[in-house]
Backbone as a chain_set.jsonl record, in Angstrom:
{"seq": "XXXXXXXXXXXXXXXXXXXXXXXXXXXXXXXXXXXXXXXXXXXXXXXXXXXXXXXXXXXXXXXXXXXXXXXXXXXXXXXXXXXXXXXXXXXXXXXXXXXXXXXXXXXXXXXXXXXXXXXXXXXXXXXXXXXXXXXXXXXXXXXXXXXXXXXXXXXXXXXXXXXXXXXXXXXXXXXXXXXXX", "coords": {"N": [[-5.186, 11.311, 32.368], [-4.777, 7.843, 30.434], [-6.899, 6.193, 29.571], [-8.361, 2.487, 28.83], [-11.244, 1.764, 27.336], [-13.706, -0.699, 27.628], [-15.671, -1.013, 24.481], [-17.013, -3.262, 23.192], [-20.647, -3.963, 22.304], [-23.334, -6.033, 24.415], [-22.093, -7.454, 26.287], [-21.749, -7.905, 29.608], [-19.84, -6.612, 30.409], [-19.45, -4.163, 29.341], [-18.462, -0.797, 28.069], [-17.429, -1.022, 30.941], [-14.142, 0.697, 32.19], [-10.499, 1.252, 32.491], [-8.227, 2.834, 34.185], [-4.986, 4.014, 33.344], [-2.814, 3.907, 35.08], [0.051, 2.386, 36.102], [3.059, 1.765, 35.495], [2.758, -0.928, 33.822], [0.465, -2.833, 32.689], [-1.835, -5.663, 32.899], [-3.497, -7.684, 31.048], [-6.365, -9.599, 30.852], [-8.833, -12.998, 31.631], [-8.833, -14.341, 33.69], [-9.2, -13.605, 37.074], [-6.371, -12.679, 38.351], [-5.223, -10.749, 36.452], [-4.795, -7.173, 36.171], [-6.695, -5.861, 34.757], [-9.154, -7.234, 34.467], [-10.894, -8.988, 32.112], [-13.906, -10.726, 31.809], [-14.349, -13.0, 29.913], [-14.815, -15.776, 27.259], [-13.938, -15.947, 24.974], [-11.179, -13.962, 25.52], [-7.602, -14.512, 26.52], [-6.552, -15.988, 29.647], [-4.452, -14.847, 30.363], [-3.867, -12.691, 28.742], [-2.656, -9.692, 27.178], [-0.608, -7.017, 27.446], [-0.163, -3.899, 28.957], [2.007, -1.071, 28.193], [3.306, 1.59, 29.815], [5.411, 3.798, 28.048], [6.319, 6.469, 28.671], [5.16, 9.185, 26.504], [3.799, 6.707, 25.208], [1.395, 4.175, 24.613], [2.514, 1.167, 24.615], [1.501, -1.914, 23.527], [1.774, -5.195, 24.036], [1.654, -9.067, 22.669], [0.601, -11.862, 24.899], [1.025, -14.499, 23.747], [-1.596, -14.821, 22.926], [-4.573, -16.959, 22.669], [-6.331, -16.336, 20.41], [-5.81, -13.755, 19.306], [-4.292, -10.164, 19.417], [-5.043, -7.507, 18.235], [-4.667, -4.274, 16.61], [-7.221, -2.261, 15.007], [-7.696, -4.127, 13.556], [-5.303, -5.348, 12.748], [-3.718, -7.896, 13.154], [-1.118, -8.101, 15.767], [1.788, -8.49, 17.656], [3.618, -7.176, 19.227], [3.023, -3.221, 19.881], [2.299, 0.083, 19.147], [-0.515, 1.792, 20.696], [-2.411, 4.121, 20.035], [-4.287, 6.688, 21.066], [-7.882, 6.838, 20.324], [-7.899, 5.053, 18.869], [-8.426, 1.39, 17.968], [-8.111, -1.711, 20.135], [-8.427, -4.657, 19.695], [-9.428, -7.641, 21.812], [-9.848, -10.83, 21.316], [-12.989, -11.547, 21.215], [-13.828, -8.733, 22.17], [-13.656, -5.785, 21.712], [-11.632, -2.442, 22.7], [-11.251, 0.883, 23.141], [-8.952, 3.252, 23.343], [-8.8, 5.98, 25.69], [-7.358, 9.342, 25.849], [-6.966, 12.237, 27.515], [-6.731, 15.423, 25.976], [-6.413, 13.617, 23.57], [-8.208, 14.329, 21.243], [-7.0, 16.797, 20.794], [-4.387, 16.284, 19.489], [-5.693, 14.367, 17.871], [-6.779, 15.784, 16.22], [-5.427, 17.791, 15.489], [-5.929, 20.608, 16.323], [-6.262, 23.078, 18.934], [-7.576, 22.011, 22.112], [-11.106, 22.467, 22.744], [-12.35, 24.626, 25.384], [-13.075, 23.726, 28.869], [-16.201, 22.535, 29.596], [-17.839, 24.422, 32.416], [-18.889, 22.521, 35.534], [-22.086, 22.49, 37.597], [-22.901, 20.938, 39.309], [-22.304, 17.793, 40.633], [-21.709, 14.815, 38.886], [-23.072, 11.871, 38.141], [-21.193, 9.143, 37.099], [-22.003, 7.013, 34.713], [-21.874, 3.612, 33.31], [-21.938, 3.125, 29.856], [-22.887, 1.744, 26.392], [-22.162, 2.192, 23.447], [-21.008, 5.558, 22.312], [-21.698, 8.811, 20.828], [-20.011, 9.754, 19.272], [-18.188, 7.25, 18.925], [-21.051, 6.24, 17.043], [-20.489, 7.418, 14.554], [-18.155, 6.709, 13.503], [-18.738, 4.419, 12.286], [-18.707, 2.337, 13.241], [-17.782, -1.599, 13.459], [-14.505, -2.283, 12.056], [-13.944, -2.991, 8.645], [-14.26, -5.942, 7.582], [-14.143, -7.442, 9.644], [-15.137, -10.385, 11.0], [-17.803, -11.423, 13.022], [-18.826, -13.973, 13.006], [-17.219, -15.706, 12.903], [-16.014, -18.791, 14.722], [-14.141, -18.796, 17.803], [-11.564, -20.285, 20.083], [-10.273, -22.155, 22.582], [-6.847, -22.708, 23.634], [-5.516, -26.018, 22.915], [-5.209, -28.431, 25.742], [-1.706, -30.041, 26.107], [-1.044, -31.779, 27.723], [-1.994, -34.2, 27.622], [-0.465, -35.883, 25.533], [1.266, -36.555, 27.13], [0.605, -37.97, 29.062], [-0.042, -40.579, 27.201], [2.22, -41.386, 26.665], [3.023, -41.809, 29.097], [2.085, -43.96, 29.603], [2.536, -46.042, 27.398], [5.285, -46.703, 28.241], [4.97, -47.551, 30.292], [3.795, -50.185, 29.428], [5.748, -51.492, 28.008], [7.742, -51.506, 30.031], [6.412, -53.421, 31.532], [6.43, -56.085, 29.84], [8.557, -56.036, 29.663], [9.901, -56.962, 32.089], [8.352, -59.023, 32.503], [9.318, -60.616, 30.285], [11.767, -61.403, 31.084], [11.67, -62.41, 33.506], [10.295, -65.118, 32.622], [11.964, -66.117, 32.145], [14.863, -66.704, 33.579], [13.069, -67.459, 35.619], [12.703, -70.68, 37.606], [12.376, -73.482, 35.754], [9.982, -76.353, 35.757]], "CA": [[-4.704, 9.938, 32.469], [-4.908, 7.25, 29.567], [-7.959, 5.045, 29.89], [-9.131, 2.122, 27.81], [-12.951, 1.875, 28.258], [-14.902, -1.491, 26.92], [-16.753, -0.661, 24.06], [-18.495, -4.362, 22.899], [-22.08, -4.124, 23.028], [-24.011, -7.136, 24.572], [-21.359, -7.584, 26.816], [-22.192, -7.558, 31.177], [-18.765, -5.14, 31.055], [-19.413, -2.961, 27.974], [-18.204, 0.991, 29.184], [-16.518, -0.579, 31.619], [-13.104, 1.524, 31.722], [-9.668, 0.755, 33.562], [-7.239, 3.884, 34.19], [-3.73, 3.412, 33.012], [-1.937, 4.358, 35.837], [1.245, 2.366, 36.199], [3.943, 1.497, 33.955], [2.846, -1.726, 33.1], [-0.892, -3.101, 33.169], [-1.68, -6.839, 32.448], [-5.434, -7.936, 30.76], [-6.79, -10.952, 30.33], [-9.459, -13.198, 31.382], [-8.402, -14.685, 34.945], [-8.066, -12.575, 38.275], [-4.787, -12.1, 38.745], [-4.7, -9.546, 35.74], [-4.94, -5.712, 36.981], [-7.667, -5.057, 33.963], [-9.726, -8.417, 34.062], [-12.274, -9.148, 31.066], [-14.396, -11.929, 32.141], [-14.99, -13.388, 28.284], [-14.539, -16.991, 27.157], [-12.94, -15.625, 23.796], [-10.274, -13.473, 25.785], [-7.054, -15.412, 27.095], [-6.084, -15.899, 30.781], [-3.352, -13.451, 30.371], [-4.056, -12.401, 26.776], [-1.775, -8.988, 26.575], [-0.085, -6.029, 28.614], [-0.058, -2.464, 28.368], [3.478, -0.713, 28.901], [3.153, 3.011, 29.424], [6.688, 4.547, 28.006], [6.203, 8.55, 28.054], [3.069, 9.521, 25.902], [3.603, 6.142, 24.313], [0.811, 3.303, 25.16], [2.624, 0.057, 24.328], [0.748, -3.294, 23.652], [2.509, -6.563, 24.031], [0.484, -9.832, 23.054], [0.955, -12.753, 25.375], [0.666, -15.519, 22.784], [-2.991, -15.321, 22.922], [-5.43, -17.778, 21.663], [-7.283, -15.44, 19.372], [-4.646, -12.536, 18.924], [-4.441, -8.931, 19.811], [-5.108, -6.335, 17.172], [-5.173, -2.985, 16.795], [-7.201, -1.582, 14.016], [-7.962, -5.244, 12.795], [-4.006, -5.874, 12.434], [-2.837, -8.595, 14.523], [0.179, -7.515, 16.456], [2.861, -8.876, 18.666], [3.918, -5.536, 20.052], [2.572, -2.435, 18.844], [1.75, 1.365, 19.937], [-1.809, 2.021, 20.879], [-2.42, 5.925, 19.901], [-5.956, 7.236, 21.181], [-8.727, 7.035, 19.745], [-7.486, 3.47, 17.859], [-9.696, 0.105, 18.595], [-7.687, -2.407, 20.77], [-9.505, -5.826, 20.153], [-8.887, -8.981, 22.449], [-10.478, -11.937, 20.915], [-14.205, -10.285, 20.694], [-13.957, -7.406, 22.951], [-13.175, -4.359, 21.809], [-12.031, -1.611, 23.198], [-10.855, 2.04, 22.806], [-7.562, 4.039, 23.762], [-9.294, 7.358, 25.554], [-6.841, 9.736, 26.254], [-6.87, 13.677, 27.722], [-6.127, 16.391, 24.928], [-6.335, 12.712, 22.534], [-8.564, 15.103, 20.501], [-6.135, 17.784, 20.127], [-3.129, 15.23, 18.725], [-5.661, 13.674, 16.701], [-7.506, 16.553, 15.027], [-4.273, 18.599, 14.967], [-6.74, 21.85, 16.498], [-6.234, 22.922, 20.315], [-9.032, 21.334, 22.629], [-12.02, 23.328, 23.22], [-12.292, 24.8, 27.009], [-14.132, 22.49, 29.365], [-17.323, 23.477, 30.591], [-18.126, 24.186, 33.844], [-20.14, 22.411, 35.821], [-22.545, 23.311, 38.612], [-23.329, 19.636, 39.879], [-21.724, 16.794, 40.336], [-22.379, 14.154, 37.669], [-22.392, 10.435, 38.157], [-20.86, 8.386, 36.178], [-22.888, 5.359, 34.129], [-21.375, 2.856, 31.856], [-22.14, 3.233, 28.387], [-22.02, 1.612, 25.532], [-21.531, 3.58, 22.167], [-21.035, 7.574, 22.159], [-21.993, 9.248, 19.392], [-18.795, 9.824, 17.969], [-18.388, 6.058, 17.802], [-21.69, 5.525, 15.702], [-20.028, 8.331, 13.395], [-17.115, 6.275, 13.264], [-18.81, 3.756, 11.422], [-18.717, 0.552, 14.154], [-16.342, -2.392, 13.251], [-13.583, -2.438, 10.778], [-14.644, -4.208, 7.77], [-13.377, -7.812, 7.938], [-14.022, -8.284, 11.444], [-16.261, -11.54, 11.13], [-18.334, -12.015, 14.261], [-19.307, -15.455, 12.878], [-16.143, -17.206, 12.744], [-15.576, -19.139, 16.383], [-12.438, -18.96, 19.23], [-11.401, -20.958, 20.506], [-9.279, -22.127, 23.527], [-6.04, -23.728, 23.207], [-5.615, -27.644, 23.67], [-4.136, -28.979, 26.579], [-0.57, -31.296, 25.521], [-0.537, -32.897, 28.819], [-2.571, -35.742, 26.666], [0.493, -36.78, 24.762], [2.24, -36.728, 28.078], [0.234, -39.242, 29.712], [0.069, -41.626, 26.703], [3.851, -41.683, 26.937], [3.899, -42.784, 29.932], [1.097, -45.265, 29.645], [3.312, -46.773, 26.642], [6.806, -46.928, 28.646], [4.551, -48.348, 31.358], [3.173, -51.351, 29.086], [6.645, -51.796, 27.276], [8.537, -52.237, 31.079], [6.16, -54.686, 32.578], [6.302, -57.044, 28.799], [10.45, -56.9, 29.579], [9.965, -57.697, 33.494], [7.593, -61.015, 31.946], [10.338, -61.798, 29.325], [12.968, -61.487, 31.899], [11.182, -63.348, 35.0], [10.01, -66.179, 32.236], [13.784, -66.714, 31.36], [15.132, -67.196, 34.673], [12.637, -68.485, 36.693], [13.073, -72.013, 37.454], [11.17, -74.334, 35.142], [9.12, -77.033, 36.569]], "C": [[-5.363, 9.105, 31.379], [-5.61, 6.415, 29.884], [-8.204, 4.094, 28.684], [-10.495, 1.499, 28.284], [-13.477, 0.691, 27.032], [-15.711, -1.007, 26.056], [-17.602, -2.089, 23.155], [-19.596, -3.936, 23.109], [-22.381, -5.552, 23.243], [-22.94, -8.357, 25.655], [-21.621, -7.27, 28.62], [-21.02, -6.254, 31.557], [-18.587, -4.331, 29.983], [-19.53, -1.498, 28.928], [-17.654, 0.759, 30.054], [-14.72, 0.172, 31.48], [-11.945, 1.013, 32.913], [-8.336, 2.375, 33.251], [-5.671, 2.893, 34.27], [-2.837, 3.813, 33.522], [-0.489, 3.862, 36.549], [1.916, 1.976, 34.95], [3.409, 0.121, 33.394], [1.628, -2.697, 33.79], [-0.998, -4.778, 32.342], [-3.022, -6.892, 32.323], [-5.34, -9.232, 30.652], [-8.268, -11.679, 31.344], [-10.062, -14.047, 33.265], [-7.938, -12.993, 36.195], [-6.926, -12.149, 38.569], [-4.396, -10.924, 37.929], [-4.919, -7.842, 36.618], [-5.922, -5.285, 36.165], [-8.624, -7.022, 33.65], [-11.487, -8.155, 33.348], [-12.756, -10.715, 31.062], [-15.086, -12.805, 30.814], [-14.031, -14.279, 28.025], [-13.399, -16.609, 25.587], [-11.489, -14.35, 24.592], [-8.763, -14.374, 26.879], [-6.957, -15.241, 28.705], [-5.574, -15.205, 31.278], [-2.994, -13.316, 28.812], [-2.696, -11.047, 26.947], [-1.234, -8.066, 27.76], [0.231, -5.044, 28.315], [1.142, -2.031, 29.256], [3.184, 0.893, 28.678], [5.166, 3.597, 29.343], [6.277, 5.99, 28.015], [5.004, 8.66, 27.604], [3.151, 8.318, 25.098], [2.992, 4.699, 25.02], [1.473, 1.816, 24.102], [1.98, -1.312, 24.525], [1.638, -4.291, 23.3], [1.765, -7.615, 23.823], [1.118, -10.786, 23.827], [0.903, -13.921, 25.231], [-0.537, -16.036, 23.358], [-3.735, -15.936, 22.414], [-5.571, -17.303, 20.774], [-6.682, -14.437, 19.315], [-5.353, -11.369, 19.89], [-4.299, -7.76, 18.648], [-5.286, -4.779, 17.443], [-5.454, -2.42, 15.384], [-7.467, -2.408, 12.832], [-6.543, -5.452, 12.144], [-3.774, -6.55, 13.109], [-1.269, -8.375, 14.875], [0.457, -8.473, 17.24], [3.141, -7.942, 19.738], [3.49, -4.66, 19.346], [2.07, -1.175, 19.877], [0.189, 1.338, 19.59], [-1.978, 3.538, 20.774], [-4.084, 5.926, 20.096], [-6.488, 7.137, 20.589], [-8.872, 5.604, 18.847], [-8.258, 2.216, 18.787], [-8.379, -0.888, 18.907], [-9.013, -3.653, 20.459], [-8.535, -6.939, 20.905], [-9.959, -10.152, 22.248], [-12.028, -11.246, 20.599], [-14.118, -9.163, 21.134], [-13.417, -6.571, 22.471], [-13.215, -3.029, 22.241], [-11.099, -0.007, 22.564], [-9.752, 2.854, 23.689], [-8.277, 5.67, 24.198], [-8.099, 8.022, 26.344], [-7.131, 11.639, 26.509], [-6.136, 14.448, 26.478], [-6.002, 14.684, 23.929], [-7.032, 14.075, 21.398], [-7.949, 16.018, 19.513], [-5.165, 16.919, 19.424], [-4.208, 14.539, 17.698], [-6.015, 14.523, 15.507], [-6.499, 17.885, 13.99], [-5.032, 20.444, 15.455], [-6.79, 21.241, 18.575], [-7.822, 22.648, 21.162], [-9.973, 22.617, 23.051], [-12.29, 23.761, 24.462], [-13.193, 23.622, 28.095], [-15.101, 23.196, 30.152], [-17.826, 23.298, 31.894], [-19.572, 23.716, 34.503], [-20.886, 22.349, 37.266], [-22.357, 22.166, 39.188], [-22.916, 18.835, 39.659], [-22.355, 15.529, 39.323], [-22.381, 12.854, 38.182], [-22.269, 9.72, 37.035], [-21.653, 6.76, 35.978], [-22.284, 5.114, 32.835], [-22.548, 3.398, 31.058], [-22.016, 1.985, 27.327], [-21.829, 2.133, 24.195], [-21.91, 4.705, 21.922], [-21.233, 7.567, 21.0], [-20.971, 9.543, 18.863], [-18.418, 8.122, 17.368], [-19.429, 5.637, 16.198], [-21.145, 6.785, 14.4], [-18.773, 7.553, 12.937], [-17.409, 5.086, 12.219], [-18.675, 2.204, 11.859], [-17.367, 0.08, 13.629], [-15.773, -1.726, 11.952], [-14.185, -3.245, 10.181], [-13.281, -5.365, 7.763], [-13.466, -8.166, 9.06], [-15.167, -9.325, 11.301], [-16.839, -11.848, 12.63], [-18.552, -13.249, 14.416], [-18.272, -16.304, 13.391], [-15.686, -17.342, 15.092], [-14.584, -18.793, 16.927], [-12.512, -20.04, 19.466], [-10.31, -21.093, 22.176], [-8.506, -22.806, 23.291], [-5.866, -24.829, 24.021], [-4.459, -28.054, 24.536], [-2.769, -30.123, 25.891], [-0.325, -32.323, 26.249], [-1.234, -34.403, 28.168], [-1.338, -36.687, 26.188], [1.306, -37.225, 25.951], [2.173, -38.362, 28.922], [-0.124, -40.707, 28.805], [1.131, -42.29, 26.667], [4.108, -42.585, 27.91], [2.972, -43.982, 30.244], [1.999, -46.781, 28.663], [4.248, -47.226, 26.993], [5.953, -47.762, 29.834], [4.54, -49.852, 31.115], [4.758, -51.896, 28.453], [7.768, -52.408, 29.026], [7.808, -53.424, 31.504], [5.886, -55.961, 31.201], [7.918, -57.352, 29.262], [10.311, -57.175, 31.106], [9.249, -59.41, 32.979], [8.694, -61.526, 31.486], [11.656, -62.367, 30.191], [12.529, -62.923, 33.183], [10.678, -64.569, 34.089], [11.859, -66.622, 31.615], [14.91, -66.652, 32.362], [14.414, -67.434, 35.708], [12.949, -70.038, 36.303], [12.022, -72.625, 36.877], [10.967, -76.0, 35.502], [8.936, -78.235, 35.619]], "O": [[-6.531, 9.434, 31.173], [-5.08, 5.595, 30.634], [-8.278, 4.614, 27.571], [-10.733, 0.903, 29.334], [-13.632, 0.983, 25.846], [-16.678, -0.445, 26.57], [-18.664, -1.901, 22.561], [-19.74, -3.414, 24.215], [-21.866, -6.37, 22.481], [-23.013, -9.583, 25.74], [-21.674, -6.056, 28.818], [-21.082, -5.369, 32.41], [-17.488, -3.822, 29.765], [-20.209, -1.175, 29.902], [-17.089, 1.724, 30.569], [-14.201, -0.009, 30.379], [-12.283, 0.511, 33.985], [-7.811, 2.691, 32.183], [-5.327, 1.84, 34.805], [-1.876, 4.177, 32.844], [0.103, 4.585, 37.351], [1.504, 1.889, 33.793], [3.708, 0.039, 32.203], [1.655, -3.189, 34.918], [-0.325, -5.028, 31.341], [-3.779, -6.366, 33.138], [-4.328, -9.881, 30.385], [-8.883, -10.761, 31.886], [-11.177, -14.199, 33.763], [-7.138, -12.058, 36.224], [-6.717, -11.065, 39.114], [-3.528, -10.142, 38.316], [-5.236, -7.795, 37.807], [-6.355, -4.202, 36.558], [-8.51, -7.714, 32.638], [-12.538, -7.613, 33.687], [-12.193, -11.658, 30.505], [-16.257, -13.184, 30.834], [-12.834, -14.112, 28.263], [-12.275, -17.071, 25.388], [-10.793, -13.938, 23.664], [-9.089, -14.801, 27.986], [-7.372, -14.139, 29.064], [-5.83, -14.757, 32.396], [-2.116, -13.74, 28.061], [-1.583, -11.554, 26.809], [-1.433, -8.389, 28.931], [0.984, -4.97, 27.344], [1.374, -2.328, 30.427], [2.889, 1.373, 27.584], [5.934, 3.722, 30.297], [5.855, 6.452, 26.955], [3.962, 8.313, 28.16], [2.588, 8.526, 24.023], [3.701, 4.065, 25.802], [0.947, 1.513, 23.031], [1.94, -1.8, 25.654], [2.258, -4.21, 22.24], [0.867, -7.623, 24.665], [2.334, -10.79, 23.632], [0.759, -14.653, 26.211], [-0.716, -17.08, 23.986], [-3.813, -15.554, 21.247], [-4.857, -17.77, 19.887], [-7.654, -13.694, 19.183], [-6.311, -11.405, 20.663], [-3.197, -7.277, 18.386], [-5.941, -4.255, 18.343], [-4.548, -2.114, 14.609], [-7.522, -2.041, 11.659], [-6.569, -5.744, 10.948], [-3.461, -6.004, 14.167], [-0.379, -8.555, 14.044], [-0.388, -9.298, 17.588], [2.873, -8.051, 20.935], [3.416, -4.909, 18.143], [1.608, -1.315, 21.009], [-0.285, 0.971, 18.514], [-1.515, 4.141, 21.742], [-4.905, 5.306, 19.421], [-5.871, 7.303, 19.537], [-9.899, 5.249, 18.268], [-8.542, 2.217, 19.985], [-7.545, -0.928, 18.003], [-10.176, -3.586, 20.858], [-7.33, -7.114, 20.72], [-10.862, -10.305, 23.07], [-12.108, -10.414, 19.695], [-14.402, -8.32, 20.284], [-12.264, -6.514, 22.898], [-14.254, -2.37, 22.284], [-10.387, -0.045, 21.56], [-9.99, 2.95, 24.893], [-8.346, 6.527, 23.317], [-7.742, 7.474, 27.387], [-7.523, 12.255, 25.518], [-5.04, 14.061, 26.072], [-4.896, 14.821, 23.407], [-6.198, 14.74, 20.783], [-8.063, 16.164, 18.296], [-5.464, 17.053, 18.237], [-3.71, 14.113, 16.656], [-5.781, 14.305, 14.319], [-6.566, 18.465, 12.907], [-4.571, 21.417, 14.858], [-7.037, 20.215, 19.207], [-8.921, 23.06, 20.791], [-9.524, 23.611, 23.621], [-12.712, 22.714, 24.953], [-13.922, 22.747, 27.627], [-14.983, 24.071, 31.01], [-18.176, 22.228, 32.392], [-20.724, 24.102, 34.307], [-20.103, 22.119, 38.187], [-21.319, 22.259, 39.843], [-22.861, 18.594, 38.453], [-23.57, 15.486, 39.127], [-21.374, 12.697, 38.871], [-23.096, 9.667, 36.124], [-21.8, 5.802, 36.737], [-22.149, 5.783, 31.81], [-23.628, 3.891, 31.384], [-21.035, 1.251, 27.446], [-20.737, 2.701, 24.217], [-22.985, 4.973, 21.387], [-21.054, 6.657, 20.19], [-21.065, 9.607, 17.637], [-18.347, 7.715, 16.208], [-19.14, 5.171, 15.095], [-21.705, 6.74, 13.305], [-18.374, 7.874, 11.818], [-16.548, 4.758, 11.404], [-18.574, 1.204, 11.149], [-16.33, 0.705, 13.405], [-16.293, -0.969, 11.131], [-14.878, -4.128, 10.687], [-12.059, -5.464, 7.881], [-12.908, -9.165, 9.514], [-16.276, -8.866, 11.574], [-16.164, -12.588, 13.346], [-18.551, -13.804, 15.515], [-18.373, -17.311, 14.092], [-15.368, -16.632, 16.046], [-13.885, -18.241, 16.077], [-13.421, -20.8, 19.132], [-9.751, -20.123, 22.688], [-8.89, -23.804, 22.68], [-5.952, -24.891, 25.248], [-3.253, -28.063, 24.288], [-3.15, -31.021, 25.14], [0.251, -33.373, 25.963], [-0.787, -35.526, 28.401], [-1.239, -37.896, 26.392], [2.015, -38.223, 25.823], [2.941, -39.277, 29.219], [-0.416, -41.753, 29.385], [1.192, -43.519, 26.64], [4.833, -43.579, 27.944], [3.22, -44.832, 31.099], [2.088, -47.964, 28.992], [4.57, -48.248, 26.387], [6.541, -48.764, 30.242], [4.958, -50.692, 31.912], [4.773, -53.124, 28.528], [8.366, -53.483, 29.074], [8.448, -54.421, 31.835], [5.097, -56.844, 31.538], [8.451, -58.462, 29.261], [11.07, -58.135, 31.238], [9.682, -60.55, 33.144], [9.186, -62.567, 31.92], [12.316, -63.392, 30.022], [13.065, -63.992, 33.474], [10.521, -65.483, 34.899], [12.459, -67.333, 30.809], [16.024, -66.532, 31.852], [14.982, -67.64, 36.781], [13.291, -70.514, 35.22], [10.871, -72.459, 37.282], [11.941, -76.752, 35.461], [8.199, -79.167, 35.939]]}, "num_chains": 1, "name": "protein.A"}
């Protein structure tokens, strides 16, 4: 089964991992998603993973700070194993079963058996990452996010303006037929 597993460091959910088990998984930043990343640079409902066949589709959900894969910002776009998924800082990784074999083009090595059960502990970077060489170059950590600005502002000046503009024509009106004295 197709996992993508947190790999940020310095992060409270770095290694965490979310199995990609229905057709269509929603991330972002708020509860309601099915893969929630609790990070001020990731949107509310930043993107959504569509599983077609062996093909992991990413959708963005006009996110503040985009959705890349590979340091490309995308709209829609296939996610193939082993490829870096970022959401505003977080990045994470596409791990998939037999990914190895499809990427190296050489059938997977047997799996070794094991006597004792293991438990599982987050992580955060395997040694094949630091072979990988960390970020893409150009990924600036420096430059800020942001969140996007509310519009309801212009909304309520509107009606502050239509407010002050009716009660000047109720004056002009009520001084031009009231009775004068």
């Amino acid at each position: 089964m197709a996992k993508l597993v947190i790999l940020t460091s310095g992060l409270p959910v770095t290694g965490r991992a979310h199995e990609l088990n229905v057709d269509r998984t929603t991330i972002g930043r708020v509860e309601d998603n099915m893969f929630q990343i609790a990070e001020p640079s990731v949107s509310s409902h930043h993107c959504e993973v569509h599983l077609r066949g062996n093909d992991v589709l990413i959708r963005d959900l006009n996110s503040t700070n985009g959705t890349f894969i590979n340091n490309e910002r995308i709209t829609e776009s296939v996610l193939k194993p082993g490829q870096t998924l970022r959401l505003g800082n977080v990045e994470l990784k596409l791990e998939s079963p037999g990914a190895a074999a499809s990427a190296t083009g050489t059938a997977p090595a047997p799996a070794k058996r094991q006597v004792e059960p293991t438990m599982v502990i987050p992580r955060g970077v395997s040694p094949s990452d630091l072979e990988s060489g960390g970020r893409p170059p150009g990924f600036d950590t420096s430059k800020e996010f942001s969140k996007k600005k509310s519009k309801t502002g212009y909304f309520w000046l509107l009606v502050a303006a239509m407010g002050v503009v009716i009660i000047v024509l109720l004056w002009i009106v009520y001084t031009q037929i009231a009775p004068k004295k």
